[in-house]
Each structure stands twice: as structure tokens, then as C-alpha cells.
XYZ file of C-alpha atoms in Angstrom:
364
model
C -0.179 13.081 16.459
C -2.783 14.770 18.629
C -3.840 18.368 18.170
C -2.157 20.773 20.599
C 1.106 18.857 20.723
C 4.675 19.696 19.753
C 6.796 17.298 17.727
C 10.313 16.311 18.723
C 13.235 16.606 16.345
C 17.009 16.370 16.815
C 18.134 18.927 14.250
C 21.647 19.348 15.553
C 23.227 19.612 18.981
C 24.203 22.491 21.200
C 23.921 26.043 19.990
C 27.325 27.510 20.707
C 29.654 30.280 19.690
C 30.113 30.265 15.936
C 27.072 28.024 15.436
C 23.888 29.088 13.679
C 20.745 28.957 15.823
C 19.133 25.535 15.691
C 15.444 24.822 16.303
C 14.978 21.587 18.211
C 11.187 21.520 18.035
C 9.641 21.413 14.614
C 5.960 20.572 14.197
C 6.517 19.489 10.614
C 9.196 16.886 11.287
C 8.996 13.464 12.945
C 11.143 12.228 15.760
C 14.460 10.791 14.593
C 17.388 9.079 16.234
C 19.676 11.688 17.781
C 23.338 12.134 17.020
C 25.960 12.580 19.719
C 29.370 13.965 18.861
C 31.801 13.699 21.802
C 34.360 15.792 19.885
C 31.980 18.755 19.763
C 33.217 21.213 22.431
C 29.631 22.174 23.189
C 28.298 18.616 23.342
C 25.573 18.407 25.971
C 25.203 22.183 26.327
C 21.674 22.775 25.086
C 20.075 26.142 24.437
C 19.889 29.275 22.344
C 18.961 31.860 24.998
C 20.883 35.106 25.289
C 21.930 34.149 28.844
C 23.555 30.927 27.642
C 25.075 32.590 24.592
C 26.817 35.127 26.824
C 28.401 32.261 28.757
C 29.559 30.508 25.572
C 30.987 33.750 24.219
C 33.086 34.044 27.386
C 34.139 30.410 26.976
C 35.317 31.104 23.419
C 37.309 34.128 24.596
C 39.153 32.475 27.484
C 39.578 28.939 26.130
C 42.627 29.584 23.884
C 44.526 31.104 26.797
C 46.036 29.225 29.722
C 44.375 31.535 32.244
C 42.669 30.167 35.343
C 38.875 30.189 35.171
C 36.427 30.296 38.073
C 32.924 29.031 37.289
C 30.112 30.036 39.622
C 26.586 28.710 39.454
C 23.913 26.849 41.349
C 23.983 23.082 41.657
C 22.851 21.392 38.460
C 23.593 24.257 36.056
C 26.229 22.338 34.079
C 29.519 23.718 35.390
C 31.441 20.592 34.372
C 30.113 20.798 30.796
C 31.362 24.379 30.577
C 34.759 23.298 31.950
C 34.960 20.539 29.331
C 34.092 23.031 26.595
C 36.933 25.307 27.696
C 39.339 22.370 27.606
C 38.164 21.147 24.190
C 38.576 24.622 22.685
C 42.056 25.100 24.186
C 45.489 24.133 22.928
C 45.478 21.386 25.569
C 42.567 19.511 23.982
C 44.742 16.481 23.159
C 45.976 16.323 26.755
C 44.183 14.998 29.850
C 41.087 16.628 31.317
C 41.201 15.561 34.969
C 38.198 16.229 37.180
C 37.969 16.226 40.955
C 34.991 16.949 43.189
C 36.505 18.466 46.316
C 33.276 17.977 48.284
C 33.136 14.250 47.559
C 36.497 13.387 49.142
C 37.056 13.338 52.932
C 39.265 16.230 54.025
C 41.873 13.819 55.409
C 42.378 12.278 51.965
C 42.091 15.417 49.863
C 45.770 16.367 50.050
C 46.831 12.921 48.901
C 44.293 13.006 46.053
C 45.573 16.374 44.870
C 49.312 15.933 45.276
C 49.878 12.196 45.624
C 51.898 10.318 48.252
C 54.933 8.108 48.670
C 54.860 4.544 49.923
C 54.611 4.555 53.721
C 53.632 8.245 53.907
C 50.746 7.281 56.190
C 48.975 4.172 57.429
C 47.574 2.355 54.438
C 49.918 3.974 51.894
C 51.192 0.656 50.512
C 52.554 2.098 47.276
C 53.451 5.358 45.616
C 50.514 7.225 44.121
C 50.412 10.199 41.756
C 47.908 12.940 42.530
C 45.517 14.800 40.255
C 48.022 17.585 39.571
C 50.497 15.107 38.116
C 47.774 13.296 36.189
C 46.752 16.608 34.605
C 50.287 17.655 33.610
C 50.173 19.578 30.286
C 46.387 19.284 30.429
C 43.508 20.739 32.453
C 42.557 20.136 36.072
C 38.914 20.795 36.933
C 38.416 21.390 40.654
C 34.686 21.240 41.342
C 33.249 22.585 44.614
C 36.471 24.454 45.380
C 34.721 26.200 48.272
C 34.715 22.926 50.235
C 38.515 22.751 50.548
C 39.648 23.213 54.142
C 41.549 26.292 55.269
C 44.494 24.085 56.250
C 44.938 22.803 52.704
C 44.347 26.100 50.911
C 47.950 27.439 51.255
C 49.382 24.331 49.596
C 46.778 24.530 46.853
C 47.608 28.203 46.328
C 51.271 27.354 45.853
C 50.455 24.578 43.383
C 48.151 26.838 41.358
C 50.463 29.835 41.430
C 53.931 28.268 41.244
C 52.943 25.038 39.480
C 54.947 23.012 41.974
C 54.320 20.829 45.030
C 55.607 17.823 46.985
C 53.918 14.491 47.394
C 52.997 13.501 50.921
C 56.007 11.836 52.538
C 58.521 13.376 50.107
C 60.790 16.431 50.048
C 61.243 16.312 46.279
C 59.559 19.212 44.495
C 57.550 18.258 41.421
C 56.908 20.816 38.708
C 53.896 20.602 36.419
C 52.189 22.562 33.660
C 48.487 22.519 34.513
C 45.605 24.758 33.488
C 43.175 25.203 36.400
C 39.416 25.511 36.077
C 37.636 25.781 39.430
C 33.921 25.776 40.136
C 31.644 26.388 43.087
C 28.047 27.078 44.021
C 29.177 28.908 47.165
C 29.636 32.663 47.652
C 33.416 32.783 47.999
C 33.390 36.533 48.674
C 31.171 35.978 51.704
C 33.388 33.081 52.793
C 36.402 35.400 52.640
C 34.669 37.934 54.876
C 33.942 35.126 57.334
C 37.585 33.956 57.139
C 36.535 30.602 55.661
C 38.351 31.084 52.359
C 41.756 32.671 51.804
C 41.777 35.965 49.908
C 45.009 35.188 48.068
C 43.650 31.869 46.808
C 40.384 33.489 45.733
C 42.147 36.205 43.725
C 44.442 33.615 42.142
C 41.454 31.533 41.040
C 39.254 34.468 40.068
C 41.344 35.488 37.036
C 38.461 34.958 34.614
C 35.131 34.432 36.394
C 32.135 33.054 34.492
C 28.654 33.168 36.021
C 26.437 30.309 34.817
C 22.747 31.271 34.924
C 20.165 29.062 36.632
C 17.555 27.421 34.426
C 14.816 29.786 35.646
C 16.726 32.657 33.989
C 16.741 30.909 30.601
C 13.333 29.263 30.514
C 13.204 29.656 26.722
C 15.787 26.837 26.595
C 13.496 24.374 28.374
C 11.777 23.066 25.206
C 15.194 22.391 23.676
C 16.340 20.597 26.818
C 13.151 18.554 27.009
C 13.645 17.506 23.394
C 17.242 16.518 24.106
C 16.415 14.476 27.201
C 13.332 12.808 25.695
C 15.448 11.726 22.726
C 18.211 10.470 25.006
C 16.020 8.514 27.411
C 13.559 7.168 24.845
C 16.455 5.704 22.854
C 17.846 4.128 26.001
C 14.446 2.612 26.847
C 13.681 1.763 23.207
C 10.558 3.884 23.064
C 9.234 6.033 20.232
C 8.013 9.303 21.711
C 7.077 11.897 19.111
C 5.279 14.733 20.884
C 4.400 16.524 24.077
C 1.164 18.263 24.998
C 1.510 22.062 24.810
C -0.012 22.540 28.270
C 2.560 20.145 29.688
C 5.364 22.024 27.979
C 4.036 25.298 29.357
C 3.992 23.799 32.858
C 7.623 22.759 32.434
C 8.557 26.262 31.261
C 6.775 27.905 34.195
C 8.359 25.697 36.854
C 11.279 27.235 38.775
C 13.549 24.119 38.710
C 15.552 24.720 41.863
C 17.740 21.749 40.886
C 18.228 23.310 37.444
C 19.064 21.167 34.411
C 19.814 18.117 36.569
C 16.344 18.241 38.121
C 14.723 18.705 34.690
C 16.657 15.718 33.305
C 15.504 13.501 36.176
C 11.903 14.639 35.722
C 11.956 13.947 31.965
C 13.485 10.504 32.561
C 10.635 9.705 34.940
C 8.134 10.966 32.352
C 9.652 8.740 29.655
C 9.375 5.730 31.988
C 5.672 6.504 32.538
C 4.903 7.042 28.842
C 3.327 4.115 27.016
C 2.321 5.713 23.704
C 3.986 8.184 21.359
C 3.065 11.296 23.379
C 5.064 12.172 26.490
C 3.058 11.754 29.700
C 4.696 13.915 32.332
C 3.574 13.869 36.002
C 2.885 17.622 36.031
C 0.909 17.342 39.276
C 4.263 16.933 41.036
C 5.309 20.337 39.714
C 2.101 21.982 40.952
C 2.515 20.451 44.411
C 6.102 21.667 44.623
C 5.199 25.173 43.463
C 2.260 25.416 45.865
C 4.498 24.326 48.751
C 7.001 27.054 47.907
C 4.278 29.703 47.618
C 2.839 28.608 50.963
C 6.302 28.733 52.523
C 6.949 32.204 51.097
C 3.531 33.428 52.291
C 4.226 32.069 55.776
C 7.558 33.879 55.848
C 5.953 37.198 54.852
C 3.235 36.737 57.485
C 5.813 36.011 60.185
C 7.796 39.115 59.265
C 4.629 41.208 59.567
C 3.833 39.568 62.907
C 7.307 40.365 64.267
C 6.940 43.986 63.165
C 3.572 44.383 64.920
C 4.839 42.827 68.138
C 7.953 45.010 68.207
C 5.858 48.141 67.633
C 3.595 47.137 70.538
C 6.626 46.518 72.757
C 8.015 49.940 71.892
C 4.692 51.613 72.652
C 4.532 49.780 75.985
C 8.130 50.691 76.886
C 9.049 47.030 76.783
C 6.331 45.821 79.172
C 4.454 42.669 78.163
C 1.922 42.308 80.987
C -0.205 44.746 82.969
C -2.230 47.820 82.049
C -0.992 49.289 78.786
C 1.387 46.386 78.229
C 2.105 44.915 74.808
C -0.252 41.959 75.412
C -3.167 44.269 76.176
C -2.381 46.494 73.185
C -2.435 43.475 70.899
C -5.544 41.961 72.488
C -3.627 38.829 73.492
C -3.131 36.896 76.695
C 0.247 37.436 78.332
C 1.185 33.762 77.878
C 0.101 33.805 74.213
C 2.315 36.807 73.485
C 5.235 35.232 75.340
C 4.915 32.101 73.226
C 4.801 34.156 70.027
C 7.911 36.093 71.087
C 9.792 32.835 71.655
C 8.498 31.195 68.445
C 9.384 34.193 66.279
C 12.867 34.469 67.746
C 12.507 37.895 69.397
C 15.412 37.356 71.779
C 14.926 40.210 74.238
C 12.444 43.015 74.879
C 14.668 45.061 77.196
C 15.839 47.270 74.354
C 12.278 48.610 74.088
C 12.100 49.803 77.689
C 12.463 48.461 81.211
C 10.352 45.375 80.617
C 11.503 41.860 81.466
C 12.662 39.185 79.030
C 9.874 36.791 78.042
C 11.426 34.001 80.127
C 11.476 36.194 83.233
C 7.739 36.865 83.301
């Protein structure tokens, strides 16, 4: 093993509530075949950071109850893994865990998917079909991307969540179920309520026990553990023996912001494993630098534009809204009238009338 590298080890899986901290990188130990335990409630949840531990502590508190849980977090943060952990730690663990991505199903079919339909309920309904609520009876129903459900369907969903009853499409017979609801979203449901895009009563019914899942950039100390996990997983799949990673590469991975969170990191590590030919991971870190530089450049451009808008508005105020002529904003800024007009349009300054009696840019 080369100097300045870190060895991989698989000394146990996720660090969770009631588990002792586990070190997943150990320079003294070789790489070994990993163990996966699907019965472990925290299987696939990797990390020992305080941010992740707080989440798992909340999971341990709410899991034994039948209370509704609302998970909020960015795309790729592992909301479904947290939902599965809640189910596995609950009294319903021997019952079905039914998942449904509300954003992945066309709105016209969503009601049928949730509540089922009778034969002939609509064109193409050739037989009776049970919905997800019935499939999850006495178990757990995980509704991912709950913020994508249409306003028209939300009242019926509210009734099903609150009263635990509904009717299939094409039927008047009420069906009662016993379902524990876990919902998840990356959207700001509070903002959607203010914009009348999400019902308040449904939000408050779902928001009984909210859990905020932190993005990967807020638990960067977990990145080495995640890299170890994914390298082990993908190298086994590709029948490779990868034992170490260069420390500079690991530092680059820790410093990256990972806007796609754990999912993006997993995809990057898989690509690195594909590219690796020896026993030391060869990660395409130049891709990370390019991405970071693009974001910095974008942020710098945004700051510059904000400053430019401020200067133009101040000049317009000083010129009482006039763009052209003696003492106009263009002269004050040392610009041609047409140049300033173009800047006003490009920067989205809609009107200059509020700064005086001047004309709109498109009237000059």
C-alpha cells in the first residue's frame, strides 16, 4: 500500500441508536468482504456524525408509536432508508412496508394507485385492483414526494390518513384500514401552503412528528465512512480488490459540496471503481474541481449583478428617473444611453418611473 493512503475496512454497518461508534477506516487492517444484514433497521444508513445521530435518535423515539411521520430533506439524503428504519423498529415490522413515489405517477392515475379501482371504473380498468392503502393494511405506507400530490386529490388523501377509510374508484363501499403513514418531501410545504398549493389541514395531519434529514455537506465527517461502504459494495460487484484511497483524494471528496447528496457520492464512487485498475482507488477528482469552480463563478456573477443593479438604481434615483440627457443616469454612469438601456433590460429592472418622471427603457 502506498504512503499517504487510507485502508478500507468493513468493521460493521451503520452506526445507529444503541450502537457503539464504529470506525470504517483503519490503516492497520486490510480490505475484507463486507457483510450486509437486511434485518438491521439501520442497514444502509452510514455515518457517526452528530447530525445523523440526532436523526436516528428521533427515529428510535417515534418508531414504536403509530404516529404519522413527515421526513424533510434534499433529494438524495436517504429519506426512504429512514422510513424503512422506522418501520423495522416498529410493532408493524412483520407487516408490509409499501412505498409509493407520488411524483413518479401521472396525476390521472394517482388516485387509482392509492385507493384502487373496480372493474369498469374507467377506460382500461379490466379488473378490480387494490390500491396502496389496502396493500399496506396493518403495515406502513411510505408516501415519497408528498408535495407533488395535486390539490384535487389532497382532500381524499386527508380523509384516508385521518379516518383510515376510503372508497375504491367506481365503488360506494367504504373500506377501513389500519395503516401507519410516513410521508417525505424535498419541498417547502409551509411555503406551498402560503401559495395555496398544499392544504393546511393535510399538512398538519402529516406533520405530527417531523424529522429533518441533513444534507451531506452538513455531515462531511461521514464521507470517509460512506466512501468505504460504496467502494466495498461496488468493488465486490465488479470483482475488484481495492484496498486504499489517496489522502488528497479523500480530502477532495470531503470538501466537495455534493448537491446530489449521498446519491451523487454513490454514483461518483461507482465511476471511480470502474476506472480503478489496481488496488488503490482512482477517482476522477478533476470533475469535482470543475463543478466547484463553475458554482463559484456562478455565485460571483450573481454578486456582481446585484452590485450592478444597485449602482444603476442609485444613478436613476439621482437623475430623477431620467436615462438620457444632461445629468441623466447614463451620463452619471459614463455609459451610452443604449448601453444603459440594454443593461436595464438584461438585469430585469422593469421600470424606472418610480425614480422620477423618466420614461421606461422601452419608451426611449
